[in-house]
Coordinates of C-alpha atoms and ligand atoms in Angstrom, one line a residue:
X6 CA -1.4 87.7 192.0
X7 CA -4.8 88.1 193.2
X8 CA -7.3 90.4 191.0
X9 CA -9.6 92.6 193.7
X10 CA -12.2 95.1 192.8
X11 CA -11.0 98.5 193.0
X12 CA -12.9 101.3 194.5
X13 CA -12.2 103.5 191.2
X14 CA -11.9 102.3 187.8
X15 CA -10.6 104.3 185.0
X16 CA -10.7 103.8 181.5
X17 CA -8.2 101.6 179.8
X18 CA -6.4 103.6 176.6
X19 CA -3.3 102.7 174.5
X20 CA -2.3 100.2 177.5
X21 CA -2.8 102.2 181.1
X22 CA -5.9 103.6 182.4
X23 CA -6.6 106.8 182.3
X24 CA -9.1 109.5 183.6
X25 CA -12.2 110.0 181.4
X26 CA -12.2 114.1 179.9
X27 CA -14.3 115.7 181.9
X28 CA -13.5 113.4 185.3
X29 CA -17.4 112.0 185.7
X30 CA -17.9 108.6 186.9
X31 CA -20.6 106.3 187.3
X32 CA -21.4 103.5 190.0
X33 CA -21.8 99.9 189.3
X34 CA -24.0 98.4 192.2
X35 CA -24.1 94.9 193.5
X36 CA -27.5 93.7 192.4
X37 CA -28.1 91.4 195.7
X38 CA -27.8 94.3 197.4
X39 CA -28.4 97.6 195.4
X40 CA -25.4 98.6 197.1
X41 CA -22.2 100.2 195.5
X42 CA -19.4 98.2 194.1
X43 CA -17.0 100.8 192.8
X44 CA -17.0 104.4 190.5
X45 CA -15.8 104.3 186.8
X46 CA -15.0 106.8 184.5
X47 CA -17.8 107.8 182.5
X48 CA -16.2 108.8 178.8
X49 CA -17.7 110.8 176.6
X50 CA -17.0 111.2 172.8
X51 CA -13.8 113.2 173.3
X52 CA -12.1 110.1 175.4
X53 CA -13.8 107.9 172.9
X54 CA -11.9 109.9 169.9
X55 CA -8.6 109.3 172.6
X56 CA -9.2 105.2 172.3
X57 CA -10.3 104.8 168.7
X58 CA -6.8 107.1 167.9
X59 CA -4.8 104.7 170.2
X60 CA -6.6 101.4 168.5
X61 CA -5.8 103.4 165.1
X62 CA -2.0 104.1 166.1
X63 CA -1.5 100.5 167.2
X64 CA -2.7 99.4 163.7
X65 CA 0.3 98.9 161.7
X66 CA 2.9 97.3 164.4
X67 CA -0.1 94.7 165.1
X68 CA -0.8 93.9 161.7
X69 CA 3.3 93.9 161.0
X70 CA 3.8 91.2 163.7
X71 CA 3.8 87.7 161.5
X72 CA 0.8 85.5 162.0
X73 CA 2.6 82.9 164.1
X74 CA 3.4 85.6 166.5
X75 CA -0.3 87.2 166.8
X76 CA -1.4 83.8 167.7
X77 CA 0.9 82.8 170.5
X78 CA -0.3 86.6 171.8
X79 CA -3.6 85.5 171.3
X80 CA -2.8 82.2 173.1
X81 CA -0.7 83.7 176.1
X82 CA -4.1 85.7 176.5
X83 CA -6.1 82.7 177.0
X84 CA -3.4 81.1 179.4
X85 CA -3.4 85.0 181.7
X86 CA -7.1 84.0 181.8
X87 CA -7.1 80.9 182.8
X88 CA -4.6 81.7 185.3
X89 CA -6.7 84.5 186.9
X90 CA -10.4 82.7 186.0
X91 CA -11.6 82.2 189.5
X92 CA -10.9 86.0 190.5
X93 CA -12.5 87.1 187.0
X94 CA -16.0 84.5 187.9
X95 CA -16.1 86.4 191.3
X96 CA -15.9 89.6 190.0
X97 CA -18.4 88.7 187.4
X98 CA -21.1 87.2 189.4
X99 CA -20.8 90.1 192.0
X100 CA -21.1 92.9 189.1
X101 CA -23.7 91.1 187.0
X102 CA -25.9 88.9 189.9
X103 CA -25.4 85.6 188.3
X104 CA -24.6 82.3 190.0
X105 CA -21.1 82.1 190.7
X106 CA -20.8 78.4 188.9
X107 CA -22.1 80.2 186.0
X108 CA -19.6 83.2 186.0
X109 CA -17.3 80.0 186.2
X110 CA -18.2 78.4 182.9
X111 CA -18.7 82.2 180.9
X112 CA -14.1 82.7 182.1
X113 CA -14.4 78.9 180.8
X114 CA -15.9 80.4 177.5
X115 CA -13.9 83.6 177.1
X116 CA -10.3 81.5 177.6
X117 CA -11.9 79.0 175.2
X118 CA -12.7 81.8 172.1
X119 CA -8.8 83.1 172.9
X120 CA -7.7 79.5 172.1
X121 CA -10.1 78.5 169.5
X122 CA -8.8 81.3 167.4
X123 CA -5.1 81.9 168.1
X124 CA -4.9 78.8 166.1
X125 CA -6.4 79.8 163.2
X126 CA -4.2 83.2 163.5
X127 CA -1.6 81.1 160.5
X128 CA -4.3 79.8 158.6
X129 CA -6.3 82.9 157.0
X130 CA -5.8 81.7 153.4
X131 CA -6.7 83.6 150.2
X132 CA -7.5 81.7 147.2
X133 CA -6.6 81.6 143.4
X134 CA -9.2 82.4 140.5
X135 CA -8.9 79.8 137.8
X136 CA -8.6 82.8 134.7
X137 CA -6.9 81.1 132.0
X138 CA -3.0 80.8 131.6
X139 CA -2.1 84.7 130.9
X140 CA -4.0 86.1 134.3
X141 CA -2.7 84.8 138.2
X142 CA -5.8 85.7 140.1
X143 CA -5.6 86.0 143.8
X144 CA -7.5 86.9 146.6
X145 CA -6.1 87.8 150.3
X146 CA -8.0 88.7 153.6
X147 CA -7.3 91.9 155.0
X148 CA -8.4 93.3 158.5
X149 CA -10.6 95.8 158.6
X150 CA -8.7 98.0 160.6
X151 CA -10.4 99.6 164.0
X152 CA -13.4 97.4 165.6
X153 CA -15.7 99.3 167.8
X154 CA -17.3 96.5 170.1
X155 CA -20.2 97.3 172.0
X156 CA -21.2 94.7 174.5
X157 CA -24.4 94.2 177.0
X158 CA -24.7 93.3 180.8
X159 CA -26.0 89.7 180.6
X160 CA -22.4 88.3 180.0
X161 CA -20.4 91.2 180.1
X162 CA -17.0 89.1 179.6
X163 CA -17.4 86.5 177.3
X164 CA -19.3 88.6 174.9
X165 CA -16.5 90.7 175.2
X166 CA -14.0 88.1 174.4
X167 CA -16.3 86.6 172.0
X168 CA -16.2 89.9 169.6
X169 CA -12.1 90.7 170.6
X170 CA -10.6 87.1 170.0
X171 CA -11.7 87.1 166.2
X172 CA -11.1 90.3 165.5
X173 CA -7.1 90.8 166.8
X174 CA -6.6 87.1 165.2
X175 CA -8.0 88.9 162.1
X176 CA -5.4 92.1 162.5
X177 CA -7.7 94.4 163.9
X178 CA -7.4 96.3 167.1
X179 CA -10.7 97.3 168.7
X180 CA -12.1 99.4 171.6
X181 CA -14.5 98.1 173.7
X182 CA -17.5 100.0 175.5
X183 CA -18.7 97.7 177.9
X184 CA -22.5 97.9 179.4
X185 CA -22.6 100.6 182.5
X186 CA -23.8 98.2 184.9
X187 CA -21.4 95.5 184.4
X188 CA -18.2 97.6 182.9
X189 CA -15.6 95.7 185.8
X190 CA -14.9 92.3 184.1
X191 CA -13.7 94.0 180.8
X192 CA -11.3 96.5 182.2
X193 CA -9.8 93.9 184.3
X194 CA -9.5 91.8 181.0
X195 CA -7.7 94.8 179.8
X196 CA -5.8 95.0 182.2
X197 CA -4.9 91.1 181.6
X198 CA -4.0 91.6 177.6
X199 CA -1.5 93.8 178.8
X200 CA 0.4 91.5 180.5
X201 CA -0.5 88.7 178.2
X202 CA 2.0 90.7 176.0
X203 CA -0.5 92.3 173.9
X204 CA 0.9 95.5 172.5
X205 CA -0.6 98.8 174.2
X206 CA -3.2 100.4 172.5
X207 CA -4.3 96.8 170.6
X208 CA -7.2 96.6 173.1
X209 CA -8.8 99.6 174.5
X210 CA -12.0 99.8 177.2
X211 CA -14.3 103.2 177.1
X212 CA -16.6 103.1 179.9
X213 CA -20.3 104.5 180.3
X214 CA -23.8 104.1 178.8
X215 CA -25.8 105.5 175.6
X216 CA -22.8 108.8 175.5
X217 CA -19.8 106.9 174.5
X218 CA -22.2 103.8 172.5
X219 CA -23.7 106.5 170.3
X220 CA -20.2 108.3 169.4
X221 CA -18.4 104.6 168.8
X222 CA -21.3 103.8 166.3
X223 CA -21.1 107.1 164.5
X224 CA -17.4 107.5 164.3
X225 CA -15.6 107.8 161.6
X226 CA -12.9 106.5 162.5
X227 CA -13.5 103.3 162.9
X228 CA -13.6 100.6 160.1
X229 CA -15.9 97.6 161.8
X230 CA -18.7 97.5 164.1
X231 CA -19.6 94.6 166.2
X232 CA -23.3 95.2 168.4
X233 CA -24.5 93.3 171.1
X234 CA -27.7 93.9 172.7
X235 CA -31.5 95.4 171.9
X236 CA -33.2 95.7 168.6
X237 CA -33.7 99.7 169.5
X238 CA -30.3 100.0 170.3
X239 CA -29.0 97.7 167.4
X240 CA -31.5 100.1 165.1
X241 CA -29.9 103.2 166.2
X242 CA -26.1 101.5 165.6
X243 CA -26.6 100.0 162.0
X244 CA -28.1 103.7 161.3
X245 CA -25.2 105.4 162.6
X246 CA -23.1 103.0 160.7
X247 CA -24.7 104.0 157.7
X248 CA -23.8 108.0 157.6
X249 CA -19.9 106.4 157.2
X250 CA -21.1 102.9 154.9
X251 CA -19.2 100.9 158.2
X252 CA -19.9 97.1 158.5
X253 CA -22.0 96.0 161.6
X254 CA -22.3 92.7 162.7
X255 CA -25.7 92.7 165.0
X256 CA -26.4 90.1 167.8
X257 CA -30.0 91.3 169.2
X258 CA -32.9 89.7 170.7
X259 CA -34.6 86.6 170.8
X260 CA -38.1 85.0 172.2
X261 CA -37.6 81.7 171.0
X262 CA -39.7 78.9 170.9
X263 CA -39.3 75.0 172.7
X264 CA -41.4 72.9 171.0
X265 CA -43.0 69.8 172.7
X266 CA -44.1 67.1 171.4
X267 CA -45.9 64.2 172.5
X268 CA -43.3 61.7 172.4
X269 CA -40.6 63.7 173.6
X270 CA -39.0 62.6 177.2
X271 CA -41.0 64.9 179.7
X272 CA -38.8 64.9 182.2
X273 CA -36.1 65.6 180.1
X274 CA -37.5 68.2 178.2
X275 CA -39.0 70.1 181.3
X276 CA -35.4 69.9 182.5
X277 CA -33.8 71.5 179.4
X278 CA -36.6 74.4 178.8
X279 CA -36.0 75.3 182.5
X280 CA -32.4 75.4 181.9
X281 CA -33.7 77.3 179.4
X282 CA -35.0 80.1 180.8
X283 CA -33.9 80.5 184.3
X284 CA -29.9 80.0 183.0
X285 CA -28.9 83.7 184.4
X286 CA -32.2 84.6 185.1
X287 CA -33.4 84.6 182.0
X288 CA -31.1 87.7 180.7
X289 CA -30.1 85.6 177.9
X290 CA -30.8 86.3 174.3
X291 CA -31.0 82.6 173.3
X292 CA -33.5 81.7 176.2
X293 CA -36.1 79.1 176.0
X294 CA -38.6 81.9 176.3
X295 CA -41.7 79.8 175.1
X296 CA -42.4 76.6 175.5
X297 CA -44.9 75.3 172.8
X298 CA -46.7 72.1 174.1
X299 CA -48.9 69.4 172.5
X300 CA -52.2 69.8 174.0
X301 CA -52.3 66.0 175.0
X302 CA -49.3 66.6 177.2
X303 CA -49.7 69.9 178.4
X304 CA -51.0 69.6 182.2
X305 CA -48.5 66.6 182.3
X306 CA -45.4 68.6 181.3
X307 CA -46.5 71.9 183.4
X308 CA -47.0 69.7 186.4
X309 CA -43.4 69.0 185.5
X310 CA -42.0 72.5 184.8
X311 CA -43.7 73.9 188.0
X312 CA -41.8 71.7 190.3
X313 CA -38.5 72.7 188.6
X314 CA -38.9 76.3 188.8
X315 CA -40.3 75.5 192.3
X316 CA -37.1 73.7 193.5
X317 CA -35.2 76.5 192.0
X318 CA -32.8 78.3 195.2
X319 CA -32.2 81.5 194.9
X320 CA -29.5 84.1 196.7
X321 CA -27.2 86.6 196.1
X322 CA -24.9 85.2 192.7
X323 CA -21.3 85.0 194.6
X324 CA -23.4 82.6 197.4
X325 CA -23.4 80.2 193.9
X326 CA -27.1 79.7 193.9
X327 CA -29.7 78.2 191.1
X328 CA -30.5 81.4 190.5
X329 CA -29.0 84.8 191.2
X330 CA -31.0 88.4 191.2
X331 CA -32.0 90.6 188.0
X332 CA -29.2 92.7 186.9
X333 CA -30.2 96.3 188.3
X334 CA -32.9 98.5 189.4
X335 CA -35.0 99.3 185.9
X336 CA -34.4 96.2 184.2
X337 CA -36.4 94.5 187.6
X338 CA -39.2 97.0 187.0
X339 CA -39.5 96.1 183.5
X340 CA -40.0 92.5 184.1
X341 CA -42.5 92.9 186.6
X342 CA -44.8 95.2 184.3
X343 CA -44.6 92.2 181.9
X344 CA -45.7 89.9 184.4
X345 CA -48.4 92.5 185.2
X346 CA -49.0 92.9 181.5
X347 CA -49.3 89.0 181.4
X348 CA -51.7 89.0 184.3
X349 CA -54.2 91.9 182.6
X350 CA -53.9 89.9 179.3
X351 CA -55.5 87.2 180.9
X352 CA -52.7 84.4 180.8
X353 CA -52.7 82.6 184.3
X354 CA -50.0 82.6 186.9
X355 CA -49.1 79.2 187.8
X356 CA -46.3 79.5 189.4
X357 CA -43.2 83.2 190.8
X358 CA -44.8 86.4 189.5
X359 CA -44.2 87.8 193.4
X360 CA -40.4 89.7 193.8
X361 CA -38.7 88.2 196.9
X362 CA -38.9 90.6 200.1
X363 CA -35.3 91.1 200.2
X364 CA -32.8 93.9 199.1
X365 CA -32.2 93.5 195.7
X366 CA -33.6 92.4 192.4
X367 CA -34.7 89.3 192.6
X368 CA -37.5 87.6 191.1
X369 CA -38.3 83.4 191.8
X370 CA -38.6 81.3 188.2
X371 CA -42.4 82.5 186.5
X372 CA -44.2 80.4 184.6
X373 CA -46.9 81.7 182.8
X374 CA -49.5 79.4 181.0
X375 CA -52.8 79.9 178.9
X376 CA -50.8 82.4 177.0
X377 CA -52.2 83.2 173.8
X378 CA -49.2 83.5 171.4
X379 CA -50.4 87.1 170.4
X380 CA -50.3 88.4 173.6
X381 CA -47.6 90.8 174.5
X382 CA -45.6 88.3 176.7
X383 CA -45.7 85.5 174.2
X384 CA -44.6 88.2 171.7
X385 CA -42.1 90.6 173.3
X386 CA -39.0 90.3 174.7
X387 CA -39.3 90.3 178.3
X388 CA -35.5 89.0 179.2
X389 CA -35.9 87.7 182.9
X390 CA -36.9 84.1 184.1
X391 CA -40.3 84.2 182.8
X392 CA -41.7 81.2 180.7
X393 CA -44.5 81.3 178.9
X394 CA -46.2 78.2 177.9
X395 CA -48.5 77.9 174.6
X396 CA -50.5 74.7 173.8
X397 CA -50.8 73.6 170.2
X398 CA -52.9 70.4 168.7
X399 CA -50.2 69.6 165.8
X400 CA -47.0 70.4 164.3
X401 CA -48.5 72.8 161.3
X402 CA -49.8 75.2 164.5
X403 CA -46.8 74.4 166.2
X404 CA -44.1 76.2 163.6
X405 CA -46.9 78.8 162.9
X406 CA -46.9 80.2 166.1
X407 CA -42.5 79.2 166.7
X408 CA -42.4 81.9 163.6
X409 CA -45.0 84.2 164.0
X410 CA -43.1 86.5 166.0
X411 CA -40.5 89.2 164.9
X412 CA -37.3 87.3 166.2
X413 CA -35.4 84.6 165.0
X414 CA -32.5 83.7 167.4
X415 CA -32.9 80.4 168.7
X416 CA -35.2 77.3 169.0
X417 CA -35.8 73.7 170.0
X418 CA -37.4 70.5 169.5
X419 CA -37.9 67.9 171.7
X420 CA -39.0 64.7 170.7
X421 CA -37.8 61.1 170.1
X422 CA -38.3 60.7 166.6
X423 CA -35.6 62.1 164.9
X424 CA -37.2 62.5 161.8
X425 CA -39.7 65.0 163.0
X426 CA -37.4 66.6 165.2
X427 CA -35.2 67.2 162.2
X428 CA -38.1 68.4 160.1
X429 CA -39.4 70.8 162.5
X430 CA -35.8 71.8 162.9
X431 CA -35.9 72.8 159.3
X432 CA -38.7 74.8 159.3
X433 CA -37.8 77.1 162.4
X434 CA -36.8 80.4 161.2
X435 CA -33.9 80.8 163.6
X436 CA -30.3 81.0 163.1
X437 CA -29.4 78.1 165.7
X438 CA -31.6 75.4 166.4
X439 CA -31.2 72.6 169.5
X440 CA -32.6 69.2 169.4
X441 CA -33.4 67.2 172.6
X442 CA -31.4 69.8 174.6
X443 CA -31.1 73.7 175.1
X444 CA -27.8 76.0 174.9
X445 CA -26.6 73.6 172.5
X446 CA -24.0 75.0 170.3
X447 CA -20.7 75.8 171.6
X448 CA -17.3 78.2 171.1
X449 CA -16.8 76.3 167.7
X450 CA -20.2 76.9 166.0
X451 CA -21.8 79.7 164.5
X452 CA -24.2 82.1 166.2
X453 CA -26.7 84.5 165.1
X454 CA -30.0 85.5 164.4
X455 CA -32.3 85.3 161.6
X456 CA -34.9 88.7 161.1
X457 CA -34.9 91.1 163.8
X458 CA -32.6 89.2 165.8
X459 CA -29.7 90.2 164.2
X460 CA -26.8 90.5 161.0
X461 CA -24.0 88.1 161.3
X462 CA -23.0 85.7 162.9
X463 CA -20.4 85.1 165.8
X464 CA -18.4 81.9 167.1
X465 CA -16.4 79.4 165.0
X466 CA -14.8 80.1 162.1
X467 CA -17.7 81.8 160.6
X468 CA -17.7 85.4 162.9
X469 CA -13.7 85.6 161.2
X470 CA -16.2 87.0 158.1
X471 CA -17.2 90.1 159.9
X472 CA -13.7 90.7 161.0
X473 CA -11.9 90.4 157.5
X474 CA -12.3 91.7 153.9
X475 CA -11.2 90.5 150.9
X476 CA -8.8 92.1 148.2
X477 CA -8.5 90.4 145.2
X478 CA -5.7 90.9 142.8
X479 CA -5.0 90.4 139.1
X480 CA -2.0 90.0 137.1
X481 CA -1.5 90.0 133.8
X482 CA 1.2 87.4 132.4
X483 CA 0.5 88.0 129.0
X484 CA 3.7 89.0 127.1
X485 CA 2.8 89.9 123.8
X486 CA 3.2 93.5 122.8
X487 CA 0.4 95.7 122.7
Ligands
LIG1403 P1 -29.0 97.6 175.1 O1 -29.3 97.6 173.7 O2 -29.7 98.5 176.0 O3 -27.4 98.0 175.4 C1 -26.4 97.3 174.7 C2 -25.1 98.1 174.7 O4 -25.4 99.3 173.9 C3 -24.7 98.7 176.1 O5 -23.3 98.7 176.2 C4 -25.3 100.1 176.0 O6 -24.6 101.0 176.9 C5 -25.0 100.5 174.6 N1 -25.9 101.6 174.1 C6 -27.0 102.1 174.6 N2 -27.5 103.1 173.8 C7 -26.6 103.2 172.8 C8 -26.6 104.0 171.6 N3 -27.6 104.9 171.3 N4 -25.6 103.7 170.7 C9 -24.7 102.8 170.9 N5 -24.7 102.0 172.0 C10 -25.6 102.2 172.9 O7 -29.0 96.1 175.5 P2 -28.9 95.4 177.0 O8 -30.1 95.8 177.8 O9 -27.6 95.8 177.6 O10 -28.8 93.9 176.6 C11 -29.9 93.1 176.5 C12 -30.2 92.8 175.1 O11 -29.1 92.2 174.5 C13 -31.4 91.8 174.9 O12 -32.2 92.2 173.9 C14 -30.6 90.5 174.5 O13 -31.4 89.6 173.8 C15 -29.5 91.1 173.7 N6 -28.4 90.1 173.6 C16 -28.2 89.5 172.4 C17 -27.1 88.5 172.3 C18 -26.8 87.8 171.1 O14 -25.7 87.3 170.9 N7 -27.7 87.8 170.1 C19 -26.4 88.2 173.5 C20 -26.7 88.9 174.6 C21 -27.7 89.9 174.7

């Protein structure tokens, strides 16, 4: 069966969608066009109370069904996916703007987590506590109970599945509050759960923006939080958190640094850092958002770089482009007052900057250079396809400026010898470091960010952490009398 876009989407609650309360809706817009996709409910707190009561209800007959069972659920979710992934990658790249090939390979990655950890469903082992022979000392990993998810627009499904996958292997159930520009992709994987078998209520989807966020974070109701998006935003969800002491795993920003070195592979590396940051448009958290260059190479790798992001075509996402449009209306005006910003601060233009005179929000690949790393665009966030590139004279300078900014998601090296790259790999203050390539990392290894970009860490068998606690019990064998 074919999966189309609806004209009206409802919110998905205890296995059947559902009117939101007060019967407001929203409109997601096709950002190649600015034109309307479809209308979806917009909940508020009441319909949020509604889902987190259905995750809650569902609690005990998920957590009662044996492990063995939970993981061929888990699995028969990853097969509906698969089986529907080319409808899901359209839908994605015509809700979100990105390149249809790339909408491709983020289904690829949201089957993948399903699979990855239905098998580890049967092996969530406890341990015993050496105590001496008149104590047994065990512990045993419990789920938390109901996961709140909240998840952003720059990949609206795999995050999703990313945050859902380890936390039902786990025992949980969770409700999802998908971003309001891109809320399609998760309903419809919803809807998909569902027939995967999963049991109603196990997976819920509460659509809208800040309203139904802010009363997921601050419920107290629900046992685990899992956060996806802005510093600001993650601020306001780990204080929420605290009024009921719930857990938060945070996945937050990033301006992470590529450093070049002089005997690294130019064309190679001026392939990888504009992978880097035009990947999506640059609406990635672990973008290649500086590139930090040896001043002996530096006209020789821009020279490089500018032709890439020159040869870069771009065109609505579901065309299957390089590169697709900005996700929607503000997030284009922000980038364009950083490239304004950039201008004023006196970094030069060499190459994008202008917005393409067509409908919709797109921008051609922007590469900044002179950039001083204190100015606000070598600093700041600015999440679109906008490199800035820093020169530095040796590898001292070069990890001083990589850390001397508030983030610490990603990084990279390039160069040939392995044991500088490895040293400089050491002394990057991020949680995920790539050598000789970019996006490196995969389903299977463990994501996060050091200082403000985040708490936690997601993928492999690591993000099970956030999703588990641990009980330990003690017996006494001792049978003397008292
Ligand atoms: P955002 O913080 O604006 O929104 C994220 C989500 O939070 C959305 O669903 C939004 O509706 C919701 N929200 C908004 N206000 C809220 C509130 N007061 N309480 C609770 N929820 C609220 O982020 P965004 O613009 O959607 O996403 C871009 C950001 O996400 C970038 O900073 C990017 O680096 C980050 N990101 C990080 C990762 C990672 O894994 N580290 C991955 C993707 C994106």
């Amino acid at each position: 069966m074919t999966i189309e876009t609806k004209e009206r989407y409802r919110l998905f609650i205890d296995g059947e969608f559902v009117a939101a309360s007060t019967g407001e809706s929203s409109t997601t817009t096709d950002p190649a066009t600015g034109d309307s996709i479809a209308q979806f409910a917009a909940a508020t707190s009441t319909d949020v109370d509604r889902a987190v009561e259905a995750a809650r209800d569902s609690l005990s007959g998920w957590q009662a069904k044996s492990p063995v069972e939970r993981g061929r659920i888990i699995h028969q979710v990853a097969d509906v996916l698969r089986d529907h992934a080319e409808d899901l990658a359209r839908i994605e790249s015509l809700d979100q703007g990105k390149p249809l090939s790339q909408a491709r390979s983020d289904v690829d990655d949201a089957v993948r987590y399903f699979e990855y950890y239905a098998g580890v469903a049967d092996k969530l082992e406890g341990k015993s506590v050496p105590r001496g022979a008149e104590t047994l000392d065990m512990t045993t990993r419990e789920p938390y109970g109901v996961s709140g998810q909240i998840v952003p627009w720059n990949f609206p499904l795999s995050i999703a599945a990313r945050g859902v996958a380890p936390a039902l292997v786990a025992g949980n159930t969770v409700v999802v509050k998908p971003a309001p520009t891109t809320p399609l992709s998760a309903l419809h994987f919803a809807e998909l759960c569902r027939e995967a078998g999963v049991p109603d209520g196990v997976v819920n989807v509460v659509t809208g923006g800040a309203e139904p966020g802010a009363a997921l974070s601050s419920h107290d109701d629900i046992d685990q939080l899992t956060f996806t998006g802005s510093v600001p935003t993650g601020e306001a969800v780990m204080k929420s958190a605290a009024e009921t002491i719930t857990p938060v795993t945070l996945e937050l920003g990033g301006k992470n640094p590529a450093i070049v070195m002089p005997d690294a592979d130019l064309d190679e590396a001026a392939f990888w850092v504009a992978t880097g940051i035009f990947t999506n448009a640059g609406q990635i958290c672990s973008a290649a958002d500086r590139a930090l260059v040896h001043e002996s190479i530096y006209d020789e790798f821009v020279d490089r770089l500018v032709d890439r992001a020159e040869s870069y075509a771009i065109g609505s996402g579901t065309e299957d482009p390089d590169m697709g449009p900005l996700n929607h209306d503000d997030h284009f005006e922000t980038v364009l007052e950083y490239i304004d910003t950039g201008v004023t601060e006196g970094a030069t233009l060499e190459t994008g900057g202008e917005p393409l005179d067509r409908d919709g929000y797109f921008l051609p690949p922007t590469v900044f250079t002179d950039v001083e790393p204190e100015m606000r665009i070598a600093q700041e966030e600015i999440f679109g396809p906008v490199l800035t590139v820093i020169p530095f004279s040796d590898r001292e300078e070069a990890i001083d400026i990589a850390n001397d900014v508030e983030y610490g998601l990603t990084g990279g090296v390039f160069s040939r010898d392995i044991k500088q790259a490895l040293r400089l790999a050491r002394d990057i203050d991020a949680g995920s470091v790539y050598v000789n390539e970019w996006f490196g990392g995969s389903i299977e290894t463990p994501f996060g960010g050091m200082k403000q970009s985040g708490i936690g860490r997601e993928k492999g068998l690591e993000a099970l952490e956030s999703y588990l606690q641990t009980k330990n019990i003690s017996v006494n064998l001792d049978e003397k009398p008292r």
